[in-house]
mmCIF file of C-alpha atoms in Angstrom:
data_model
loop_
_atom_site.group_PDB
_atom_site.id
_atom_site.type_symbol
_atom_site.label_atom_id
_atom_site.label_comp_id
_atom_site.label_asym_id
_atom_site.label_seq_id
_atom_site.Cartn_x
_atom_site.Cartn_y
_atom_site.Cartn_z
ATOM 1 C CA UNK A 242 -50.540 137.898 -38.320
ATOM 2 C CA UNK A 243 -54.170 139.063 -38.565
ATOM 3 C CA UNK A 244 -54.498 142.742 -39.333
ATOM 4 C CA UNK A 245 -57.075 145.168 -38.017
ATOM 5 C CA UNK A 246 -57.660 148.812 -38.802
ATOM 6 C CA UNK A 247 -56.266 150.931 -35.975
ATOM 7 C CA UNK A 248 -56.490 154.579 -35.048
ATOM 8 C CA UNK A 249 -52.725 154.527 -34.598
ATOM 9 C CA UNK A 250 -50.158 152.228 -36.229
ATOM 10 C CA UNK A 251 -48.742 149.473 -34.003
ATOM 11 C CA UNK A 252 -45.435 150.010 -32.230
ATOM 12 C CA UNK A 253 -42.953 148.371 -34.573
ATOM 13 C CA UNK A 254 -40.897 146.570 -31.928
ATOM 14 C CA UNK A 255 -44.039 145.092 -30.357
ATOM 15 C CA UNK A 256 -45.346 143.963 -33.731
ATOM 16 C CA UNK A 257 -42.040 142.283 -34.559
ATOM 17 C CA UNK A 258 -41.867 140.552 -31.169
ATOM 18 C CA UNK A 259 -45.352 139.077 -31.551
ATOM 19 C CA UNK A 260 -44.570 138.016 -35.098
ATOM 20 C CA UNK A 261 -41.613 136.036 -33.718
ATOM 21 C CA UNK A 262 -43.859 134.459 -31.067
ATOM 22 C CA UNK A 263 -46.324 133.383 -33.748
ATOM 23 C CA UNK A 264 -43.550 131.889 -35.859
ATOM 24 C CA UNK A 265 -42.022 130.082 -32.877
ATOM 25 C CA UNK A 266 -45.456 128.617 -32.241
ATOM 26 C CA UNK A 267 -45.410 127.051 -35.707
ATOM 27 C CA UNK A 268 -42.249 124.975 -35.122
ATOM 28 C CA UNK A 269 -40.912 122.857 -32.309
ATOM 29 C CA UNK A 270 -37.676 124.827 -32.493
ATOM 30 C CA UNK A 271 -36.463 127.707 -34.684
ATOM 31 C CA UNK A 272 -32.985 129.009 -35.395
ATOM 32 C CA UNK A 273 -32.134 132.663 -35.939
ATOM 33 C CA UNK A 274 -31.569 131.783 -39.588
ATOM 34 C CA UNK A 275 -35.067 130.252 -39.818
ATOM 35 C CA UNK A 276 -36.629 133.405 -38.429
ATOM 36 C CA UNK A 277 -34.489 135.576 -40.687
ATOM 37 C CA UNK A 278 -35.763 133.695 -43.742
ATOM 38 C CA UNK A 279 -39.369 133.971 -42.493
ATOM 39 C CA UNK A 280 -39.318 137.680 -41.716
ATOM 40 C CA UNK A 281 -36.509 139.293 -43.647
ATOM 41 C CA UNK A 282 -35.395 141.028 -40.470
ATOM 42 C CA UNK A 283 -31.714 141.495 -39.789
ATOM 43 C CA UNK A 284 -30.319 138.674 -37.681
ATOM 44 C CA UNK A 285 -29.029 141.168 -35.119
ATOM 45 C CA UNK A 286 -32.560 142.551 -34.707
ATOM 46 C CA UNK A 287 -33.950 139.055 -34.299
ATOM 47 C CA UNK A 288 -31.379 138.207 -31.637
ATOM 48 C CA UNK A 289 -32.215 141.374 -29.670
ATOM 49 C CA UNK A 290 -35.935 140.597 -29.814
ATOM 50 C CA UNK A 291 -35.369 136.978 -28.805
ATOM 51 C CA UNK A 292 -33.146 138.038 -25.916
ATOM 52 C CA UNK A 293 -35.957 140.276 -24.658
ATOM 53 C CA UNK A 294 -38.501 137.455 -24.967
ATOM 54 C CA UNK A 295 -36.147 135.120 -23.106
ATOM 55 C CA UNK A 296 -35.736 137.688 -20.318
ATOM 56 C CA UNK A 297 -39.517 138.078 -20.084
ATOM 57 C CA UNK A 298 -39.944 134.314 -19.792
ATOM 58 C CA UNK A 299 -41.786 133.649 -23.055
ATOM 59 C CA UNK A 300 -38.943 132.003 -25.004
ATOM 60 C CA UNK A 301 -36.118 129.602 -24.182
ATOM 61 C CA UNK A 302 -32.739 129.403 -25.927
ATOM 62 C CA UNK A 303 -31.654 125.775 -26.294
ATOM 63 C CA UNK A 304 -28.067 125.714 -27.683
ATOM 64 C CA UNK A 305 -28.007 121.909 -27.735
ATOM 65 C CA UNK A 306 -30.860 121.859 -30.242
ATOM 66 C CA UNK A 307 -29.555 124.897 -32.051
ATOM 67 C CA UNK A 308 -32.425 127.257 -31.655
ATOM 68 C CA UNK A 309 -35.233 128.913 -29.722
ATOM 69 C CA UNK A 310 -38.553 127.533 -28.552
ATOM 70 C CA UNK A 311 -41.549 128.798 -26.622
ATOM 71 C CA UNK A 312 -41.480 128.434 -22.850
ATOM 72 C CA UNK A 313 -44.408 127.727 -20.539
ATOM 73 C CA UNK A 314 -44.587 131.458 -19.859
ATOM 74 C CA UNK A 315 -46.592 131.973 -23.046
ATOM 75 C CA UNK A 316 -49.539 130.229 -21.377
ATOM 76 C CA UNK A 317 -50.056 133.357 -19.295
ATOM 77 C CA UNK A 318 -50.820 135.302 -22.479
ATOM 78 C CA UNK A 319 -54.007 133.304 -22.999
ATOM 79 C CA UNK A 320 -55.016 132.576 -19.401
ATOM 80 C CA UNK A 321 -57.713 135.229 -19.531
ATOM 81 C CA UNK A 322 -58.930 134.208 -22.972
ATOM 82 C CA UNK A 323 -61.610 131.519 -23.097
ATOM 83 C CA UNK A 324 -64.313 130.134 -25.367
ATOM 84 C CA UNK A 325 -66.500 133.091 -24.407
ATOM 85 C CA UNK A 326 -63.845 135.562 -25.514
ATOM 86 C CA UNK A 327 -63.376 133.807 -28.846
ATOM 87 C CA UNK A 328 -67.140 133.618 -29.356
ATOM 88 C CA UNK A 329 -67.590 137.341 -28.739
ATOM 89 C CA UNK A 330 -64.569 138.231 -30.888
ATOM 90 C CA UNK A 331 -66.004 136.234 -33.773
ATOM 91 C CA UNK A 332 -69.585 137.443 -33.530
ATOM 92 C CA UNK A 333 -69.153 141.195 -32.942
ATOM 93 C CA UNK A 334 -68.464 142.424 -36.508
ATOM 94 C CA UNK A 335 -71.040 140.021 -37.953
ATOM 95 C CA UNK A 336 -73.722 141.139 -35.490
ATOM 96 C CA UNK A 337 -72.925 144.784 -36.182
ATOM 97 C CA UNK A 338 -73.282 144.178 -39.910
ATOM 98 C CA UNK A 339 -76.611 142.382 -39.492
ATOM 99 C CA UNK A 340 -77.966 145.191 -37.325
ATOM 100 C CA UNK A 341 -76.956 147.748 -39.950
ATOM 101 C CA UNK A 342 -78.771 145.763 -42.618
ATOM 102 C CA UNK A 343 -81.929 144.827 -40.708
ATOM 103 C CA UNK A 344 -82.026 147.751 -38.250
ATOM 104 C CA UNK A 345 -82.774 145.235 -35.500
ATOM 105 C CA UNK A 346 -80.767 144.724 -32.261
ATOM 106 C CA UNK A 347 -78.724 141.570 -31.705
ATOM 107 C CA UNK A 348 -77.793 140.147 -28.293
ATOM 108 C CA UNK A 349 -74.845 137.780 -27.829
ATOM 109 C CA UNK A 350 -75.172 135.591 -24.742
ATOM 110 C CA UNK A 351 -73.210 132.879 -22.949
ATOM 111 C CA UNK A 352 -74.227 130.447 -20.235
ATOM 112 C CA UNK A 353 -73.238 131.155 -16.621
ATOM 113 C CA UNK A 354 -74.261 128.687 -13.873
ATOM 114 C CA UNK A 355 -78.043 129.051 -14.063
ATOM 115 C CA UNK A 356 -78.727 131.752 -16.655
ATOM 116 C CA UNK A 357 -77.566 133.388 -19.847
ATOM 117 C CA UNK A 358 -75.444 136.519 -19.577
ATOM 118 C CA UNK A 359 -75.299 139.190 -22.272
ATOM 119 C CA UNK A 360 -71.700 139.582 -23.411
ATOM 120 C CA UNK A 361 -72.384 141.931 -26.319
ATOM 121 C CA UNK A 362 -75.343 143.776 -27.809
ATOM 122 C CA UNK A 363 -76.025 146.034 -30.780
ATOM 123 C CA UNK A 364 -79.170 147.758 -29.503
ATOM 124 C CA UNK A 365 -77.363 151.116 -29.442
ATOM 125 C CA UNK A 366 -76.886 150.753 -33.206
ATOM 126 C CA UNK A 367 -80.513 149.877 -33.905
ATOM 127 C CA UNK A 368 -83.283 152.336 -34.675
ATOM 128 C CA UNK A 369 -85.869 149.645 -33.960
ATOM 129 C CA UNK A 370 -84.768 148.369 -30.570
ATOM 130 C CA UNK A 371 -87.660 147.378 -28.281
ATOM 131 C CA UNK A 372 -85.361 148.204 -25.371
ATOM 132 C CA UNK A 373 -83.646 151.337 -24.190
ATOM 133 C CA UNK A 374 -79.895 151.260 -24.941
ATOM 134 C CA UNK A 375 -78.198 148.876 -22.544
ATOM 135 C CA UNK A 376 -81.491 147.247 -21.502
ATOM 136 C CA UNK A 377 -80.146 143.769 -22.207
ATOM 137 C CA UNK A 378 -77.269 144.498 -19.873
ATOM 138 C CA UNK A 379 -79.615 145.750 -17.181
ATOM 139 C CA UNK A 380 -81.590 142.532 -17.381
ATOM 140 C CA UNK A 381 -78.277 140.962 -16.380
ATOM 141 C CA UNK A 382 -79.260 137.298 -16.229
ATOM 142 C CA UNK A 383 -81.713 135.829 -18.721
ATOM 143 C CA UNK A 384 -83.410 132.713 -17.380
ATOM 144 C CA UNK A 385 -82.959 129.365 -19.074
ATOM 145 C CA UNK A 386 -86.570 128.183 -19.504
ATOM 146 C CA UNK A 387 -88.428 131.411 -20.267
ATOM 147 C CA UNK A 388 -86.029 133.564 -22.307
ATOM 148 C CA UNK A 389 -85.289 132.825 -25.958
ATOM 149 C CA UNK A 390 -81.509 132.676 -25.531
ATOM 150 C CA UNK A 391 -81.834 130.375 -22.524
ATOM 151 C CA UNK A 392 -84.179 128.036 -24.357
ATOM 152 C CA UNK A 393 -81.891 127.963 -27.383
ATOM 153 C CA UNK A 394 -78.914 127.003 -25.242
ATOM 154 C CA UNK A 395 -80.523 124.395 -22.989
ATOM 155 C CA UNK A 396 -82.291 122.714 -25.886
ATOM 156 C CA UNK A 397 -79.095 122.042 -27.826
ATOM 157 C CA UNK A 398 -76.466 121.542 -25.132
ATOM 158 C CA UNK A 399 -75.412 117.939 -24.334
ATOM 159 C CA UNK A 400 -77.865 115.882 -22.297
ATOM 160 C CA UNK A 401 -75.497 115.672 -19.343
ATOM 161 C CA UNK A 402 -75.119 119.457 -19.198
ATOM 162 C CA UNK A 403 -78.869 119.965 -19.593
ATOM 163 C CA UNK A 404 -79.561 117.644 -16.668
ATOM 164 C CA UNK A 405 -77.059 119.546 -14.516
ATOM 165 C CA UNK A 406 -78.690 122.854 -15.415
ATOM 166 C CA UNK A 407 -82.150 121.515 -14.578
ATOM 167 C CA UNK A 408 -80.867 120.240 -11.233
ATOM 168 C CA UNK A 409 -79.618 123.734 -10.410
ATOM 169 C CA UNK A 410 -82.906 125.326 -11.466
ATOM 170 C CA UNK A 411 -84.896 122.955 -9.261
ATOM 171 C CA UNK A 412 -83.466 124.597 -6.143
ATOM 172 C CA UNK A 413 -83.749 128.147 -7.517
ATOM 173 C CA UNK A 414 -85.991 130.772 -5.931
ATOM 174 C CA UNK A 415 -86.234 132.768 -9.162
ATOM 175 C CA UNK A 416 -89.904 133.041 -10.249
ATOM 176 C CA UNK A 417 -89.071 132.366 -13.902
ATOM 177 C CA UNK A 418 -87.268 129.145 -12.943
ATOM 178 C CA UNK A 419 -90.301 127.543 -11.320
ATOM 179 C CA UNK A 420 -91.413 126.100 -14.627
ATOM 180 C CA UNK A 421 -88.686 123.488 -14.059
ATOM 181 C CA UNK A 422 -91.071 121.671 -11.716
ATOM 182 C CA UNK A 423 -93.470 121.069 -14.609
ATOM 183 C CA UNK A 424 -91.411 118.394 -16.312
ATOM 184 C CA UNK A 425 -93.839 117.746 -19.176
ATOM 185 C CA UNK A 426 -93.866 121.432 -20.093
ATOM 186 C CA UNK A 427 -90.068 121.608 -20.007
ATOM 187 C CA UNK A 428 -89.799 118.573 -22.255
ATOM 188 C CA UNK A 429 -92.253 120.106 -24.710
ATOM 189 C CA UNK A 430 -90.328 123.397 -24.801
ATOM 190 C CA UNK A 431 -87.060 121.616 -25.532
ATOM 191 C CA UNK A 432 -88.637 119.316 -28.127
ATOM 192 C CA UNK A 433 -90.238 122.265 -29.920
ATOM 193 C CA UNK A 434 -87.019 124.273 -30.012
ATOM 194 C CA UNK A 435 -85.048 121.318 -31.323
ATOM 195 C CA UNK A 436 -87.726 120.609 -33.904
ATOM 196 C CA UNK A 437 -87.862 124.229 -35.127
ATOM 197 C CA UNK A 438 -84.145 124.969 -34.854
ATOM 198 C CA UNK A 439 -84.783 128.222 -32.974
ATOM 199 C CA UNK A 440 -86.299 129.421 -29.702
ATOM 200 C CA UNK A 441 -88.761 132.125 -28.721
ATOM 201 C CA UNK A 442 -89.290 133.934 -25.435
ATOM 202 C CA UNK A 443 -92.191 132.850 -23.237
ATOM 203 C CA UNK A 444 -95.223 135.091 -23.630
ATOM 204 C CA UNK A 445 -95.671 135.014 -19.851
ATOM 205 C CA UNK A 446 -92.620 137.188 -19.066
ATOM 206 C CA UNK A 447 -91.869 140.863 -19.524
ATOM 207 C CA UNK A 448 -91.563 142.865 -21.646
ATOM 208 C CA UNK A 449 -94.793 141.722 -23.247
ATOM 209 C CA UNK A 450 -94.650 144.533 -25.802
ATOM 210 C CA UNK A 451 -91.964 142.612 -27.701
ATOM 211 C CA UNK A 452 -90.942 139.105 -28.685
ATOM 212 C CA UNK A 453 -87.498 137.529 -28.934
ATOM 213 C CA UNK A 454 -86.063 134.876 -31.231
ATOM 214 C CA UNK A 455 -82.768 133.068 -30.652
ATOM 215 C CA UNK A 456 -80.532 130.410 -32.180
ATOM 216 C CA UNK A 457 -77.586 128.524 -30.685
ATOM 217 C CA UNK A 458 -74.012 128.856 -31.912
ATOM 218 C CA UNK A 459 -71.930 125.690 -32.063
ATOM 219 C CA UNK A 460 -68.321 124.698 -32.221
ATOM 220 C CA UNK A 461 -68.515 121.093 -33.256
ATOM 221 C CA UNK A 462 -70.931 119.441 -30.824
ATOM 222 C CA UNK A 463 -70.386 122.122 -28.176
ATOM 223 C CA UNK A 464 -72.816 125.004 -27.757
ATOM 224 C CA UNK A 465 -70.788 128.186 -27.264
ATOM 225 C CA UNK A 466 -73.745 130.435 -26.603
ATOM 226 C CA UNK A 467 -76.798 131.920 -28.250
ATOM 227 C CA UNK A 468 -77.601 134.953 -30.354
ATOM 228 C CA UNK A 469 -80.990 136.576 -30.345
ATOM 229 C CA UNK A 470 -83.024 139.517 -31.536
ATOM 230 C CA UNK A 471 -86.158 141.251 -30.337
ATOM 231 C CA UNK A 472 -88.948 143.066 -32.187
ATOM 232 C CA UNK A 473 -92.073 145.005 -31.289
ATOM 233 C CA UNK A 474 -95.222 142.890 -31.481
ATOM 234 C CA UNK A 475 -97.144 146.022 -32.444
ATOM 235 C CA UNK A 476 -94.888 146.539 -35.460
ATOM 236 C CA UNK A 477 -95.503 143.187 -37.135
ATOM 237 C CA UNK A 478 -97.120 139.796 -36.555
ATOM 238 C CA UNK A 479 -94.989 136.828 -35.528
ATOM 239 C CA UNK A 480 -95.216 135.233 -38.980
ATOM 240 C CA UNK A 481 -93.845 138.355 -40.655
ATOM 241 C CA UNK A 482 -91.073 138.721 -38.086
ATOM 242 C CA UNK A 483 -89.947 135.129 -38.586
ATOM 243 C CA UNK A 484 -90.064 135.606 -42.359
ATOM 244 C CA UNK A 485 -87.862 138.696 -42.138
ATOM 245 C CA UNK A 486 -85.464 137.787 -39.355
ATOM 246 C CA UNK A 487 -85.151 134.052 -38.837
ATOM 247 C CA UNK A 488 -83.201 133.303 -42.020
ATOM 248 C CA UNK A 489 -80.583 136.030 -41.416
ATOM 249 C CA UNK A 490 -80.299 135.023 -37.740
ATOM 250 C CA UNK A 491 -79.680 131.369 -38.645
ATOM 251 C CA UNK A 492 -77.130 132.468 -41.227
ATOM 252 C CA UNK A 493 -75.446 134.671 -38.625
ATOM 253 C CA UNK A 494 -75.103 131.640 -36.353
ATOM 254 C CA UNK A 495 -73.506 129.602 -39.122
ATOM 255 C CA UNK A 496 -71.223 132.488 -40.146
ATOM 256 C CA UNK A 497 -70.039 132.848 -36.545
ATOM 257 C CA UNK A 498 -69.223 129.135 -36.408
ATOM 258 C CA UNK A 499 -67.220 129.443 -39.637
ATOM 259 C CA UNK A 500 -65.400 132.545 -38.389
ATOM 260 C CA UNK A 501 -64.479 130.872 -35.113
ATOM 261 C CA UNK A 502 -63.003 127.961 -37.044
ATOM 262 C CA UNK A 503 -61.104 130.362 -39.303
ATOM 263 C CA UNK A 504 -59.688 132.238 -36.298
ATOM 264 C CA UNK A 505 -58.575 128.974 -34.702
ATOM 265 C CA UNK A 506 -56.915 127.691 -37.851
ATOM 266 C CA UNK A 507 -55.433 130.956 -39.083
ATOM 267 C CA UNK A 508 -51.723 130.329 -39.677
ATOM 268 C CA UNK A 509 -49.180 132.728 -38.293
ATOM 269 C CA UNK A 510 -47.939 134.823 -41.186
ATOM 270 C CA UNK A 511 -45.191 137.338 -40.983
ATOM 271 C CA UNK A 512 -46.161 140.680 -42.439
ATOM 272 C CA UNK A 513 -42.793 142.309 -42.319
#
């Protein structure tokens, strides 16, 4: 079981119940004796917890096979958890750490239909944010062909997905989407981003007092989203900004990928 620092200790019965669920997830079927050996809990305690989980619909008791197994009810526990949730869970502490070190705001974005949506940002923790706190959130939807995070995503997503996105943008009334009708320019943007390994915001869109840089985050061949940062153009030239920030941003992307993989593969371990 992964541990986190909490303001208050977990309720013991809840912690034990979830430990049993994690252990049941590791085997096709588990006996009370198996769970006793795994946890060290008294068998009577285990039976009471299992009875509660059976009543709640998360566990089934199969006497013919001599043990307990998960029921389909456990699917409801993850129905609201998706790739986006895992992505944000993995990136948050790493983005916070990078902002503390570089004093620069980080935005964490995912794709939604025709734009990138900010799921998390550290601008409140940055003393050098080009935006007022929450500005990323107020922008709401960052366009795919003009904003750094959009360019990073569309340039590295699979060809089939990219074509679908472009089809959607072709019927868009959004001013920033009209570049889609200039096919040669779109191709050059995508080729440049893929060649460089990062994307930058178009200089034709606001706020022109700052620039943004973004990189994609992968899980295998799939692009989960994009992370980006912004800096004041008056504070430093582009070359200096890329020298200072691009390396750490690329490393952040790779660290997020590694952390996502670690979260997915983390074995259930009893901590009792």
